[in-house]
Amino acid sequence: MKTSISIVLAMTATLTAGTASANQMYLNLGSNSYDDDREIVVFGTVIPGVNTARDTNFTTASFISFGFNDILATSIYDMTDGSVYGNFIDTNNLSVLNSYGIPETGTSLAGNTTVNLKQPNCVGGQCDLNTLNPIQYGDDEGFMQSWDLQVNYRFEGILTTSGISFTSGYLEISFNDLSNDTFSGGIRTAINTGNPNEKTLLHADLTGSSINAANLDLFFDVTSAVDDFFWIDNGRGTYLDPHDTALTGEYATIRLDTNIDPPIPTADNLLLLPANFPFTTGTPYAVAAIRQTELDGSIRMAIPEPATLALLGIGLLGIGAVGRRGKLFGI
């Protein structure tokens, strides 16, 4: 199914292939149950049993970008040759962090500071996208009240004396149902899985990077997406589904904008793991220097407007969302 109702008005425009810059988008949850189940939180305490549904549709208002704050980024630098320059990995993947024994505390490479490496506090928000900009409150279908979006990533790159460049890797965005999590006094204490709607919504492969001073942009192709959840304006008022464009090999794109300060790590914030550190599955380097930073930023999406989509019969109307919570997003 696969375009929003504005396609008929813009069909002529879609016959001209091109690539849109970052534009507005909206999310389709396929059911109003998450809007019905939103909760009011007052000073950290959930007020139960209050139906605060804002509308009868299944979609958020249009927005420009996802925002994130304080995502804990772990940078792992290959030190097998005795130098921090060369290959590195940035990740929040727990299997990689576990393979290095993180959490870990020790003296920095400079020898004058203590470095405390931690696992990301996902229950506290260090793994999620927490805003739909510029939506403040209202037509968000219960975002951050009855559901949220978790991110998992692993990026590879090269560090030189002149800076950093990212060469490969992936970014995944997953749906998390808050009703399945554990809360105490209105504060989340555990993220649990198992709800049928909790799945990977999007997988994007890193295609390149750009850095100017501390400002870092990462670029991705959306190589797979859940059908009927993301809808992105192609720049001409037509909202398209990145699931469909991925099937044709014409991928939606992502630009992740954040800051790394300083871009080149300093010895006082690096912890060296010794050569005899246990080498386990998932450990990329036998000897590594590791630092952690907290990142703020945004994620914007754009989508191509290929003529091939029209030829595939994309002109059918309607989102076609299902109406019950047990089976969302057209799956």
XYZ file of C-alpha atoms in Angstrom:
331
model
C 0.000 0.000 0.000
C 1.848 2.708 -0.496
C 1.509 6.273 -0.584
C -0.470 8.823 1.346
C -3.642 10.391 0.022
C -1.818 13.409 -1.417
C -0.278 11.219 -4.158
C -3.087 11.845 -6.617
C -2.540 15.595 -6.469
C 1.186 15.170 -7.079
C 1.394 12.179 -9.445
C 2.719 14.289 -12.252
C 5.592 15.471 -10.072
C 6.607 11.946 -9.124
C 7.261 11.102 -12.756
C 10.377 13.274 -12.568
C 13.053 11.359 -10.693
C 15.156 13.180 -8.123
C 16.303 13.222 -4.544
C 14.634 15.349 -1.892
C 16.488 17.181 0.833
C 15.435 16.615 4.438
C 11.711 17.276 4.683
C 8.761 16.763 6.956
C 7.596 13.315 7.986
C 5.020 11.651 10.174
C 4.618 8.270 11.884
C 1.678 5.911 11.446
C 1.013 3.640 14.424
C -1.885 1.841 12.743
C -4.023 2.036 15.865
C -5.230 4.643 18.338
C -4.497 2.441 21.346
C -1.178 4.117 22.158
C -2.863 7.520 22.069
C -5.569 6.126 24.368
C -2.964 4.728 26.747
C -0.857 7.847 27.104
C -0.193 8.758 30.717
C 0.035 12.042 32.570
C 3.240 12.379 34.601
C 3.369 14.977 37.376
C 6.761 15.540 39.014
C 7.891 12.080 37.978
C 4.722 10.312 39.163
C 2.361 8.625 36.711
C -1.307 9.472 37.219
C -3.002 6.185 36.212
C -6.384 5.624 34.652
C -6.571 8.949 32.828
C -7.601 8.802 29.177
C -5.901 11.756 27.528
C -6.303 10.754 23.870
C -5.879 13.806 21.677
C -7.476 12.692 18.398
C -9.082 9.797 16.568
C -6.460 9.234 13.871
C -3.498 6.879 14.007
C -0.736 9.265 12.912
C 1.453 11.891 14.511
C 1.505 15.462 13.303
C 4.181 16.229 10.721
C 7.620 16.999 12.111
C 11.087 17.781 10.773
C 13.502 15.707 12.845
C 14.002 13.271 15.683
C 15.973 14.710 18.582
C 18.195 13.003 21.125
C 20.012 14.069 24.312
C 22.782 12.491 26.365
C 23.174 9.347 24.255
C 26.242 7.623 25.685
C 28.732 6.999 22.884
C 31.684 4.648 23.395
C 34.685 5.101 21.084
C 37.118 2.168 20.873
C 40.501 2.928 19.259
C 42.822 0.221 17.930
C 46.045 0.343 19.978
C 47.637 -2.885 18.749
C 50.429 -0.847 17.106
C 50.901 1.383 20.143
C 49.193 4.412 18.563
C 45.658 5.719 18.961
C 45.635 6.685 15.278
C 44.128 4.245 12.823
C 40.936 2.227 13.058
C 38.218 2.884 15.611
C 34.642 1.894 16.409
C 31.830 3.975 17.896
C 28.999 1.926 19.374
C 26.393 1.484 22.087
C 26.110 -2.242 21.320
C 26.088 -4.092 24.628
C 27.762 -7.234 23.258
C 30.805 -5.188 22.207
C 30.932 -3.311 25.519
C 30.584 -6.556 27.459
C 33.454 -8.086 25.506
C 35.742 -5.357 26.873
C 34.556 -5.840 30.425
C 32.709 -2.521 30.584
C 31.863 -1.147 33.144
C 35.546 -0.597 33.902
C 37.545 1.980 35.850
C 41.248 2.789 35.595
C 43.947 5.405 35.193
C 43.965 7.319 31.916
C 46.722 7.131 29.319
C 47.923 10.496 30.635
C 48.355 8.950 34.081
C 46.802 11.899 35.881
C 43.055 11.208 35.729
C 40.644 8.363 36.412
C 38.447 7.121 33.568
C 35.115 5.500 34.435
C 33.622 3.530 31.553
C 29.917 2.729 31.889
C 27.234 0.814 30.073
C 24.589 3.115 28.589
C 21.715 3.810 30.965
C 18.973 2.920 28.503
C 16.236 2.985 31.142
C 17.309 6.554 31.905
C 17.174 7.679 28.267
C 20.742 7.198 27.014
C 19.603 4.983 24.129
C 16.478 6.707 22.837
C 15.198 9.383 20.512
C 13.221 11.650 22.821
C 11.669 14.405 20.692
C 9.723 14.764 17.467
C 10.740 18.301 16.509
C 8.884 20.647 16.612
C 5.984 18.731 18.218
C 5.957 19.720 21.882
C 2.919 17.886 23.251
C -0.330 16.782 21.744
C -0.581 15.106 18.348
C 2.250 12.643 18.990
C 0.120 9.494 19.465
C 1.492 9.014 22.969
C 5.198 9.272 22.082
C 7.374 9.126 25.236
C 4.219 8.414 27.256
C 3.064 5.001 26.053
C 5.918 4.175 23.624
C 9.382 5.329 22.673
C 12.103 4.731 20.076
C 15.366 3.003 21.015
C 18.560 3.245 18.938
C 21.344 0.728 18.426
C 24.423 1.518 16.351
C 27.945 0.540 15.414
C 30.122 2.798 13.244
C 33.644 2.109 11.951
C 36.126 4.791 10.976
C 39.694 6.036 10.776
C 41.401 8.542 13.084
C 44.322 10.597 11.732
C 46.223 13.603 13.040
C 43.907 15.823 10.989
C 40.636 14.387 12.243
C 38.181 11.514 11.952
C 36.197 9.958 9.134
C 33.493 7.312 9.364
C 33.565 4.641 6.673
C 30.943 1.983 7.459
C 28.459 0.765 10.017
C 24.765 0.776 10.782
C 22.012 2.548 12.731
C 18.834 0.810 13.897
C 15.680 2.339 15.382
C 13.347 0.081 17.363
C 9.847 0.436 18.793
C 9.489 0.055 22.561
C 6.105 -0.379 24.281
C 6.290 1.300 27.694
C 3.453 -0.844 29.042
C 5.872 -3.771 28.818
C 8.587 -2.003 30.841
C 9.014 -2.015 34.623
C 8.263 1.163 36.599
C 8.607 2.086 40.257
C 7.036 5.292 41.525
C 6.572 6.485 37.949
C 10.286 5.979 37.135
C 11.308 3.321 34.618
C 13.606 0.714 36.162
C 13.813 -1.850 33.339
C 13.198 -2.081 29.607
C 11.532 -5.388 28.781
C 11.005 -7.045 25.417
C 8.433 -9.496 24.173
C 5.494 -7.330 23.084
C 4.650 -8.210 19.446
C 4.965 -4.550 18.450
C 8.524 -4.305 19.794
C 10.603 -4.710 16.677
C 13.279 -3.037 14.605
C 11.521 -0.316 12.622
C 14.453 0.791 10.497
C 17.945 -0.323 9.489
C 20.268 2.222 7.865
C 23.778 1.650 6.488
C 26.380 4.382 6.950
C 27.591 5.870 3.666
C 29.880 8.703 4.796
C 30.599 11.548 7.179
C 31.524 15.210 7.353
C 33.152 17.022 10.255
C 33.678 20.750 10.748
C 35.380 21.641 14.038
C 33.345 19.646 16.595
C 30.225 19.375 14.409
C 29.778 15.900 12.944
C 27.302 14.809 10.267
C 26.789 11.127 9.470
C 24.964 9.971 6.340
C 22.992 6.762 5.817
C 20.866 4.847 3.343
C 17.693 3.306 4.787
C 18.082 -0.210 3.405
C 15.051 -1.647 5.213
C 12.056 -0.294 7.131
C 8.847 -1.647 8.604
C 5.995 -1.303 6.142
C 3.644 1.644 6.677
C 5.260 3.252 9.764
C 7.496 6.073 8.421
C 6.043 8.533 5.909
C 8.393 11.153 4.441
C 7.578 14.166 2.276
C 9.477 13.946 -1.005
C 9.685 17.740 -1.169
C 6.587 18.139 -3.338
C 3.890 17.450 -0.788
C 3.770 13.689 -1.420
C 4.507 11.404 1.505
C 6.245 8.150 0.602
C 7.052 5.010 2.573
C 10.816 4.180 2.828
C 9.845 0.502 2.968
C 8.649 0.776 -0.616
C 11.582 2.773 -1.923
C 14.001 0.278 -0.365
C 12.335 -2.525 -2.317
C 13.240 -0.715 -5.539
C 16.811 0.011 -4.431
C 16.104 3.754 -4.251
C 16.776 4.345 -0.583
C 15.530 7.017 1.756
C 18.438 8.801 3.418
C 19.310 9.923 6.944
C 21.501 12.762 8.157
C 22.537 12.472 11.806
C 23.847 15.773 13.188
C 25.798 15.778 16.458
C 28.969 17.112 18.106
C 32.171 15.404 19.228
C 34.347 17.635 21.373
C 37.217 17.171 21.032
C 37.103 15.225 17.724
C 40.588 13.817 18.374
C 40.678 12.130 21.805
C 43.135 13.317 24.427
C 45.195 11.037 26.662
C 43.433 12.172 29.820
C 40.068 10.745 28.730
C 41.306 7.423 27.298
C 41.475 4.155 29.234
C 43.895 1.553 27.878
C 42.925 -2.082 28.068
C 46.141 -4.164 28.425
C 47.400 -6.657 25.861
C 46.534 -9.608 28.079
C 42.909 -8.523 28.363
C 40.674 -11.532 27.610
C 39.867 -11.646 23.904
C 36.235 -12.673 23.558
C 33.662 -12.831 20.790
C 32.794 -9.339 19.636
C 36.059 -7.721 20.721
C 37.393 -5.968 17.621
C 40.885 -5.076 18.944
C 43.120 -7.038 21.349
C 44.510 -3.762 22.694
C 42.268 -0.713 22.780
C 42.029 2.804 24.168
C 38.446 3.692 25.026
C 36.640 6.938 25.783
C 33.002 7.855 26.311
C 31.049 11.018 25.520
C 27.415 12.098 25.822
C 25.918 13.266 22.550
C 23.032 15.578 21.674
C 21.735 15.990 18.161
C 19.079 15.312 15.564
C 18.147 12.854 12.834
C 16.566 14.080 9.610
C 15.213 11.923 6.812
C 14.705 12.463 3.090
C 13.273 10.273 0.370
C 13.688 9.993 -3.401
C 10.790 10.490 -5.770
C 11.522 7.873 -8.437
C 9.339 7.446 -11.505
C 9.605 3.709 -10.984
C 7.309 3.934 -7.956
C 4.495 5.238 -10.108
C 5.068 2.408 -12.561
C 4.680 -0.092 -9.733
C 1.126 1.096 -9.131
C 1.772 3.199 -6.092
C -1.170 5.464 -6.836
C -3.630 3.611 -4.591
C -5.171 5.758 -1.889
C -5.082 5.290 1.823
C -2.744 4.274 4.537
C -4.721 1.082 5.247
C -3.806 0.858 8.892
C -5.150 -1.982 10.985
C -7.312 -1.045 13.914
C -6.041 -3.019 16.830
C -2.966 -2.905 18.926
C -1.972 -6.538 18.586
C -0.848 -6.051 14.968
C 0.471 -2.645 13.997
C 2.487 -1.155 11.142
C 0.950 -3.358 8.443
C 2.723 -6.534 9.623
